[in-house]
Coordinates of C-alpha atoms in Angstrom, one line a residue:
M16 CA -7.2 17.6 -21.3
T17 CA -9.5 18.9 -23.6
R18 CA -9.5 19.0 -27.7
G19 CA -9.7 22.1 -29.9
K20 CA -7.3 25.5 -30.7
P21 CA -4.2 25.7 -29.7
H22 CA -4.8 28.4 -26.3
P23 CA -2.9 31.9 -25.9
R24 CA 0.1 32.2 -23.9
P25 CA -1.0 32.5 -20.2
K26 CA -0.1 34.2 -17.6
K27 CA 1.5 33.6 -14.2
A28 CA 0.6 32.0 -12.2
D29 CA 0.6 35.1 -9.4
S30 CA -1.8 36.7 -11.1
R31 CA -4.3 34.0 -11.9
P32 CA -7.9 33.8 -9.9
S33 CA -9.3 31.6 -8.3
Q34 CA -12.1 31.0 -10.4
P35 CA -10.6 32.4 -14.2
A36 CA -14.0 35.0 -15.2
Q37 CA -13.3 33.8 -18.7
P38 CA -12.7 29.7 -20.1
P39 CA -9.7 28.7 -21.5
A40 CA -9.5 28.2 -24.8
A41 CA -10.1 24.9 -26.2
A42 CA -6.9 23.3 -26.3
P43 CA -5.5 20.2 -28.0
T44 CA -5.4 16.8 -26.5
A45 CA -1.9 14.0 -25.9
P46 CA -3.2 12.2 -29.6
S47 CA -4.1 8.3 -29.3
R48 CA -1.0 6.4 -29.3
R49 CA -2.0 4.9 -32.4
T50 CA -2.0 7.8 -33.8
W51 CA 1.4 8.3 -32.2
L52 CA 2.7 5.8 -33.8
V53 CA 1.8 5.9 -36.9
G54 CA 2.9 9.5 -37.1
A55 CA 6.2 8.7 -36.1
A56 CA 6.8 5.8 -37.8
V57 CA 5.6 7.4 -41.3
V58 CA 8.2 10.2 -40.6
A59 CA 10.9 7.2 -40.0
C60 CA 10.1 5.7 -43.5
A61 CA 9.9 9.4 -44.7
A62 CA 13.8 9.8 -43.8
A63 CA 14.4 5.9 -44.5
G64 CA 13.6 6.0 -48.0
Y65 CA -9.0 12.8 -5.8
G66 CA -12.6 11.0 4.6
G67 CA -15.2 12.3 5.0
V68 CA -18.5 14.0 3.2
L69 CA -18.3 17.3 1.8
L70 CA -20.9 19.8 3.2
L71 CA -21.8 21.0 -0.3
T72 CA -22.0 25.0 -1.3
G73 CA -24.8 25.0 -3.7
T74 CA -27.0 27.3 -2.8
P75 CA -29.4 27.9 -0.3
A76 CA -32.7 26.1 -1.6
Q77 CA -30.4 22.9 -2.9
K78 CA -30.3 20.1 0.8
T79 CA -27.2 18.1 1.3
P80 CA -28.0 14.3 0.1
Q81 CA -28.6 11.9 2.3
V82 CA -24.9 9.8 1.8
R83 CA -25.7 5.9 1.8
L84 CA -22.5 3.3 2.0
G85 CA -22.7 0.0 0.8
D86 CA -21.5 -2.4 3.5
G87 CA -21.2 -6.1 1.9
K88 CA -24.5 -6.6 3.4
S89 CA -27.6 -3.4 2.4
G90 CA -25.3 -2.9 -0.5
P91 CA -22.0 -3.5 -2.5
E92 CA -19.0 -2.4 -1.4
G93 CA -16.5 0.2 -1.5
M94 CA -19.1 1.8 -3.4
A95 CA -22.2 4.6 -3.1
W96 CA -25.6 5.0 -4.1
V97 CA -26.0 7.5 -6.2
P98 CA -30.5 8.1 -6.2
G99 CA -30.8 8.7 -9.7
G100 CA -34.0 11.9 -11.0
E101 CA -34.0 14.8 -13.3
F102 CA -31.1 16.2 -13.5
L103 CA -29.9 19.4 -16.4
M104 CA -26.8 17.5 -18.3
G105 CA -24.4 19.5 -19.4
S106 CA -23.6 23.2 -19.8
D107 CA -24.7 27.0 -20.8
S108 CA -21.6 28.3 -19.1
K109 CA -19.3 30.9 -20.3
L110 CA -16.6 28.4 -19.0
A111 CA -18.3 25.6 -20.6
Q112 CA -16.1 24.4 -24.3
P113 CA -18.9 23.3 -27.2
N114 CA -19.6 20.1 -26.4
E115 CA -21.1 20.2 -23.5
K116 CA -23.7 22.4 -24.5
P117 CA -26.5 23.1 -24.1
A118 CA -28.0 22.6 -21.0
H119 CA -30.9 19.5 -21.1
Q120 CA -33.1 17.4 -19.1
A121 CA -31.8 14.2 -18.7
R122 CA -33.2 11.2 -16.3
V123 CA -31.3 8.5 -14.2
P124 CA -32.8 6.0 -12.4
G125 CA -30.6 4.7 -8.6
F126 CA -26.9 2.9 -9.4
W127 CA -24.6 2.3 -7.0
M128 CA -20.8 3.3 -7.2
D129 CA -17.3 3.1 -6.3
R130 CA -16.8 6.0 -4.4
Q131 CA -12.6 5.5 -5.5
H132 CA -11.3 5.3 -8.7
V133 CA -10.5 1.5 -9.3
T134 CA -6.7 1.5 -7.8
N135 CA -3.9 -0.9 -8.9
A136 CA -4.4 -3.0 -6.1
Q137 CA -7.8 -3.8 -6.9
F138 CA -6.8 -3.8 -10.5
R139 CA -3.5 -6.1 -9.5
R140 CA -6.3 -8.9 -7.9
F141 CA -8.1 -9.0 -11.5
V142 CA -4.8 -9.3 -13.2
E143 CA -3.4 -12.5 -11.0
A144 CA -6.3 -14.1 -10.9
T145 CA -6.7 -13.6 -14.4
G146 CA -3.6 -13.2 -16.3
Y147 CA -4.4 -10.5 -17.8
K148 CA -2.6 -8.5 -20.7
T149 CA -3.4 -5.1 -20.7
T150 CA -3.0 -3.2 -24.2
A151 CA -0.5 -1.5 -23.6
E152 CA 1.7 -4.2 -22.7
L153 CA 0.6 -5.7 -25.8
P154 CA 2.4 -4.8 -29.8
P155 CA 0.1 -2.6 -31.0
D156 CA -2.3 -3.9 -33.5
W157 CA -2.7 -2.5 -37.6
E158 CA -6.3 -2.8 -37.7
T159 CA -7.5 -0.4 -34.7
I160 CA -4.7 1.7 -35.4
R161 CA -5.8 2.5 -39.2
V162 CA -9.0 3.6 -38.6
Q163 CA -7.7 6.5 -36.3
V164 CA -5.7 7.8 -39.2
P165 CA -5.9 9.6 -42.5
P166 CA -7.1 6.7 -45.5
G167 CA -4.2 5.7 -47.3
T168 CA -1.9 6.2 -44.3
P169 CA 1.1 3.3 -44.9
R170 CA 1.2 0.6 -41.9
P171 CA 4.7 1.1 -39.8
P172 CA 7.1 -1.7 -39.6
D173 CA 6.8 -3.6 -37.3
S174 CA 9.3 -2.4 -35.5
A175 CA 8.0 0.8 -34.9
L176 CA 4.3 -1.5 -33.5
V177 CA 6.3 -1.8 -30.1
P178 CA 3.8 -2.3 -26.2
G179 CA 3.7 1.1 -24.2
A180 CA 1.7 4.0 -24.0
M181 CA 1.3 7.7 -23.6
V182 CA 3.1 9.5 -21.2
F183 CA 3.4 13.2 -19.8
V184 CA 7.2 14.2 -20.2
G185 CA 6.5 17.6 -19.5
T186 CA 9.1 20.5 -20.2
P187 CA 11.9 22.4 -18.2
A188 CA 10.0 26.2 -19.9
V189 CA 7.0 27.4 -20.7
V190 CA 6.1 26.3 -24.5
D191 CA 3.4 27.1 -27.4
Y192 CA 0.7 24.9 -26.3
S193 CA -0.4 24.2 -29.6
D194 CA 1.9 21.5 -30.1
F195 CA 1.2 18.9 -27.5
S196 CA 4.3 16.5 -28.3
R197 CA 6.8 19.0 -26.4
W198 CA 5.3 17.3 -23.5
W199 CA 3.4 14.0 -24.5
R200 CA 4.9 11.3 -25.3
Y201 CA 4.7 6.9 -26.4
V202 CA 7.1 5.6 -23.5
P203 CA 8.0 2.1 -25.1
G204 CA 7.4 0.1 -22.1
A205 CA 4.8 2.1 -20.6
D206 CA 2.3 0.3 -18.5
W207 CA 0.1 0.1 -15.6
R208 CA 2.6 -0.9 -13.4
H209 CA 5.3 0.8 -15.0
P210 CA 2.9 4.7 -15.8
Q211 CA 6.3 6.7 -16.3
G212 CA 8.3 3.9 -18.4
P213 CA 10.5 1.4 -17.6
G214 CA 11.8 3.0 -14.9
S215 CA 8.7 3.9 -13.0
S216 CA 7.1 1.8 -10.6
I217 CA 4.1 1.6 -8.6
E218 CA 5.7 0.1 -5.2
G219 CA 3.5 2.6 -2.3
K220 CA 1.2 3.2 -4.7
D221 CA -1.3 0.8 -3.8
D222 CA -3.9 3.4 -2.8
H223 CA -3.7 5.5 -6.0
P224 CA -6.3 5.4 -9.0
V225 CA -5.0 2.5 -12.2
V226 CA -3.6 4.8 -15.2
Q227 CA -2.1 3.9 -18.3
V228 CA -5.5 1.5 -19.3
S229 CA -7.6 1.8 -22.5
H230 CA -11.0 1.9 -22.0
A231 CA -10.6 -2.5 -23.4
D232 CA -9.1 -2.6 -20.2
A233 CA -12.0 -1.1 -18.0
L234 CA -14.5 -3.5 -19.8
A235 CA -12.4 -6.7 -18.6
F236 CA -11.8 -5.8 -15.3
A237 CA -15.6 -4.6 -14.6
K238 CA -16.6 -7.5 -16.5
W239 CA -14.5 -9.9 -13.7
A240 CA -15.4 -7.4 -10.6
G241 CA -19.8 -8.4 -12.2
K242 CA -20.1 -4.2 -12.5
R243 CA -20.4 -2.5 -15.8
L244 CA -18.7 1.3 -17.0
P245 CA -21.4 4.8 -16.0
T246 CA -22.9 5.5 -18.5
E247 CA -22.4 9.2 -19.4
A248 CA -25.2 10.8 -17.9
E249 CA -25.3 8.7 -14.4
W250 CA -21.4 10.1 -14.5
E251 CA -22.2 12.8 -14.2
F252 CA -25.6 13.3 -12.3
A253 CA -22.8 11.3 -9.9
A254 CA -20.4 13.9 -10.1
R255 CA -22.2 16.9 -8.9
G256 CA -23.4 15.5 -6.1
G257 CA -26.8 16.3 -5.7
L258 CA -25.5 20.1 -6.8
E259 CA -28.1 21.4 -9.8
Q260 CA -25.6 23.0 -12.4
A261 CA -22.8 23.8 -9.9
T262 CA -19.3 24.6 -11.5
Y263 CA -17.7 22.2 -9.5
A264 CA -18.5 19.7 -7.9
W265 CA -18.2 21.1 -4.7
G266 CA -20.1 24.2 -5.3
E267 CA -19.3 27.5 -6.8
E268 CA -15.9 28.1 -5.7
F269 CA -12.8 26.8 -6.8
T270 CA -10.6 27.0 -3.7
P271 CA -13.7 27.6 -0.6
G272 CA -12.4 28.7 2.5
K273 CA -9.2 28.9 1.1
Q274 CA -9.2 24.4 0.4
Q275 CA -7.3 22.5 -2.2
M276 CA -10.4 19.9 -3.5
A277 CA -8.7 18.1 -6.3
N278 CA -5.8 17.4 -7.6
V279 CA -5.6 19.6 -10.5
W280 CA -2.2 21.4 -11.5
Q281 CA -3.1 24.8 -9.9
G282 CA -2.2 24.6 -6.2
Q283 CA -1.0 21.4 -6.4
Q284 CA 2.1 22.6 -9.1
P285 CA 4.4 25.7 -8.1
R286 CA 4.8 26.3 -12.4
Q287 CA 2.7 27.0 -14.9
F288 CA 1.8 24.2 -17.2
P289 CA 3.3 21.7 -18.3
V290 CA 6.9 22.4 -16.8
V291 CA 7.6 20.4 -14.9
S292 CA 10.9 20.9 -12.6
A293 CA 13.7 19.4 -13.7
K294 CA 15.0 18.3 -10.1
A295 CA 12.3 16.8 -9.2
G296 CA 12.8 14.6 -11.9
G297 CA 9.3 15.3 -13.6
A298 CA 7.9 13.8 -10.6
I299 CA 4.3 14.3 -11.0
G300 CA 1.0 12.2 -11.4
T301 CA -2.1 11.0 -9.3
N302 CA -2.8 10.8 -5.4
A303 CA -3.5 8.4 -3.5
A304 CA -7.9 8.1 -4.1
G305 CA -9.0 10.1 -1.4
T306 CA -7.0 12.5 -0.3
F307 CA -9.3 15.4 -0.8
P308 CA -13.3 15.6 0.5
A309 CA -15.7 13.9 -0.9
N310 CA -19.0 14.9 -2.9
G311 CA -23.1 14.5 -1.9
Y312 CA -22.7 11.7 -2.4
G313 CA -20.2 9.8 -0.9
L314 CA -18.1 10.0 -3.9
Y315 CA -14.3 10.9 -4.3
D316 CA -11.9 12.5 -6.9
M317 CA -15.5 12.4 -9.6
T318 CA -13.1 15.7 -10.8
G319 CA -9.0 16.1 -11.1
N320 CA -6.7 12.9 -9.8
A321 CA -8.1 10.9 -13.1
W322 CA -9.7 10.1 -15.7
Q323 CA -12.2 8.2 -16.0
W324 CA -13.6 6.1 -18.8
V325 CA -17.3 5.6 -19.7
A326 CA -19.8 3.8 -21.9
D327 CA -20.6 6.1 -24.2
W328 CA -19.5 6.3 -27.9
Y329 CA -18.0 9.9 -27.8
R330 CA -19.7 12.9 -30.5
A331 CA -18.8 16.3 -29.8
D332 CA -22.9 17.7 -30.7
Q333 CA -24.3 14.5 -28.6
F334 CA -25.9 17.5 -26.4
K335 CA -27.3 19.8 -29.5
R336 CA -28.7 16.1 -31.0
E337 CA -30.1 14.9 -27.7
A338 CA -31.3 19.4 -27.1
A339 CA -33.0 19.5 -30.3
A340 CA -34.8 16.3 -29.6
A341 CA -37.0 18.5 -26.8
K342 CA -37.9 15.9 -24.9
L343 CA -36.2 14.3 -21.7
A344 CA -33.6 12.7 -22.2
D345 CA -34.7 9.1 -20.3
N346 CA -31.5 7.2 -18.8
P347 CA -29.7 7.6 -22.3
R348 CA -27.1 5.6 -23.4
G349 CA -25.2 7.4 -25.8
P350 CA -24.6 7.7 -29.5
Q351 CA -24.4 4.6 -31.9
D352 CA -20.6 6.0 -33.1
S353 CA -18.6 8.5 -33.0
F354 CA -18.2 12.1 -34.1
D355 CA -15.3 14.5 -33.2
P356 CA -14.4 17.1 -36.2
D357 CA -11.8 18.4 -34.0
E358 CA -9.2 16.9 -33.6
P359 CA -6.2 17.1 -36.2
G360 CA -5.2 14.4 -38.1
V361 CA -7.7 11.8 -37.2
P362 CA -11.0 10.7 -38.8
A363 CA -13.9 12.6 -37.7
N364 CA -15.8 9.1 -37.4
A365 CA -13.3 7.7 -35.9
P366 CA -13.7 5.5 -32.2
K367 CA -13.8 7.6 -29.9
R368 CA -15.1 6.7 -26.2
V369 CA -16.3 9.2 -23.8
T370 CA -13.2 9.9 -21.2
R371 CA -14.5 12.4 -18.1
G372 CA -13.4 14.1 -15.0
G373 CA -9.8 15.6 -16.2
S374 CA -6.5 14.8 -13.9
F375 CA -4.6 16.1 -12.4
L376 CA -2.5 17.9 -15.1
C377 CA -6.0 19.6 -16.1
N378 CA -6.0 23.7 -14.8
E379 CA -7.2 27.0 -15.7
D380 CA -5.0 28.5 -18.5
F381 CA -4.7 25.2 -20.7
C382 CA -8.1 23.1 -20.3
M383 CA -10.6 23.1 -16.8
S384 CA -11.9 19.8 -17.4
Y385 CA -12.3 19.2 -13.5
R386 CA -15.7 20.7 -14.1
P387 CA -19.1 18.2 -13.6
S388 CA -19.7 18.7 -17.7
A389 CA -16.4 18.8 -19.2
R390 CA -16.3 15.9 -21.8
R391 CA -13.4 14.7 -24.9
G392 CA -13.3 11.6 -26.7
T393 CA -10.5 9.2 -26.3
D394 CA -9.3 6.0 -28.7
P395 CA -11.0 3.2 -27.1
Y396 CA -7.5 1.2 -27.1
T397 CA -5.4 3.9 -25.8
S398 CA -3.6 3.9 -22.8
M399 CA -2.6 7.2 -21.0
S400 CA -0.4 8.0 -17.4
H401 CA -3.5 10.6 -16.0
L402 CA -6.3 8.1 -17.8
G403 CA -8.2 5.5 -15.2
F404 CA -12.2 4.1 -14.2
R405 CA -14.4 3.6 -11.7
L406 CA -16.9 1.3 -12.0
V407 CA -21.2 1.6 -11.4
M408 CA -23.6 -1.5 -10.0
D409 CA -27.2 -1.5 -10.3
D410 CA -29.9 -2.4 -7.7
A411 CA -31.3 -5.4 -8.9
A412 CA -27.0 -7.0 -10.0
W413 CA -26.8 -6.4 -6.4
A414 CA -29.8 -8.6 -5.3
A415 CA -28.8 -11.5 -8.0
R416 CA -25.4 -11.2 -6.1
Q417 CA -26.8 -11.2 -2.9
K418 CA -29.0 -14.3 -4.0
S419 CA -26.2 -16.2 -5.6
Q420 CA -24.0 -16.1 -2.7
A421 CA -26.1 -16.9 0.0
A422 CA -27.2 -20.1 -2.4
A423 CA -23.8 -20.9 -2.7
A424 CA -23.1 -20.9 0.9
A425 CA -26.3 -22.6 1.9
P426 CA -24.6 -26.5 1.5
A427 CA -22.0 -25.2 3.7
A428 CA -23.8 -24.0 6.2
L429 CA -26.5 -27.3 6.2
S430 CA -23.1 -29.5 6.6
A431 CA -21.9 -27.3 9.6
S432 CA -25.3 -28.0 11.1
R433 CA -24.9 -31.8 11.1
G434 CA -21.3 -31.4 11.8
G435 CA -20.2 -32.9 8.5

């Protein structure tokens, strides 16, 4: 979902084109849990006194990249090589939101990237090895909350600062898109093991993307794994899969040959967003990683399934700033601060990190964030039921790891050769 102004009532599902002719109006996203908590607390106080590699569908002039996969010897296992190069970052498409404009020239060096989102099974191994507690499992900290709310907002009572996370709950009927609180809720007890709340579970979903993880959680996992979060430029270059300025990560058609290409609302859900069948118990969410075809670099679910944290601070005007510099953005690392004037009730300079890729909730009426250029900013301490991450590794870091592993194995090999 993307932030912005409310969108008018959408068309009925059976009248939707396979590719919209006009962009949806920018739509509000779920608030950070801190904003939600404070809002709820203030009201309370007042009341109380997406195997195989996809053949790209781009223009004939574009060649399918050669996919290079790591096997633990010639590259890190589970990762794919993204060759790097110059590309047009952002978009001037009629589908693009203002924060995606203008398209501007950028360059990134080659790097390794996880082929899939970090999964529940991978995150569990991290937690078991370190005893790590995620942001959603800890009581919210007022110091991280107060920068996300208007100055002078009173501190909530401790009783309101309970562990939990933002959960998509949907609605039983069509609603006005201007009020996201109708389909999002802060749920005490929601966390990565219980993404929909205490009664939910990830049992049988080891291969699904881990969600309900904050930016801080992603950084902690990255440090343990010896990897890092991608920059925004690296993420977009990788998501494009070798297709210059294609609308989608696979080309120009949303469903080429009537094939669903990503886990997004349309094609996956029979009802209009955000209506969820009560009979299904509100069941909606991620697919197993790798359910849909990979892009040109062998990467799965670069768009759809779950939003992905990246390293950069978020500025709504960052692409305008880079374009105004009138020079190649060489391996850009993003701004030094945050700026987002478009989220009501949140200071424009409140800390936010970039999230990319869209999720199972994205749709052609409310948002189209399953496009490689789509972007948004999110409170780094927010955990949500449609937000996860994947990691990257520089070739130098991979070479250093190999050298370290070889050095560690040498004494054992020598001892074995001596019969010890």
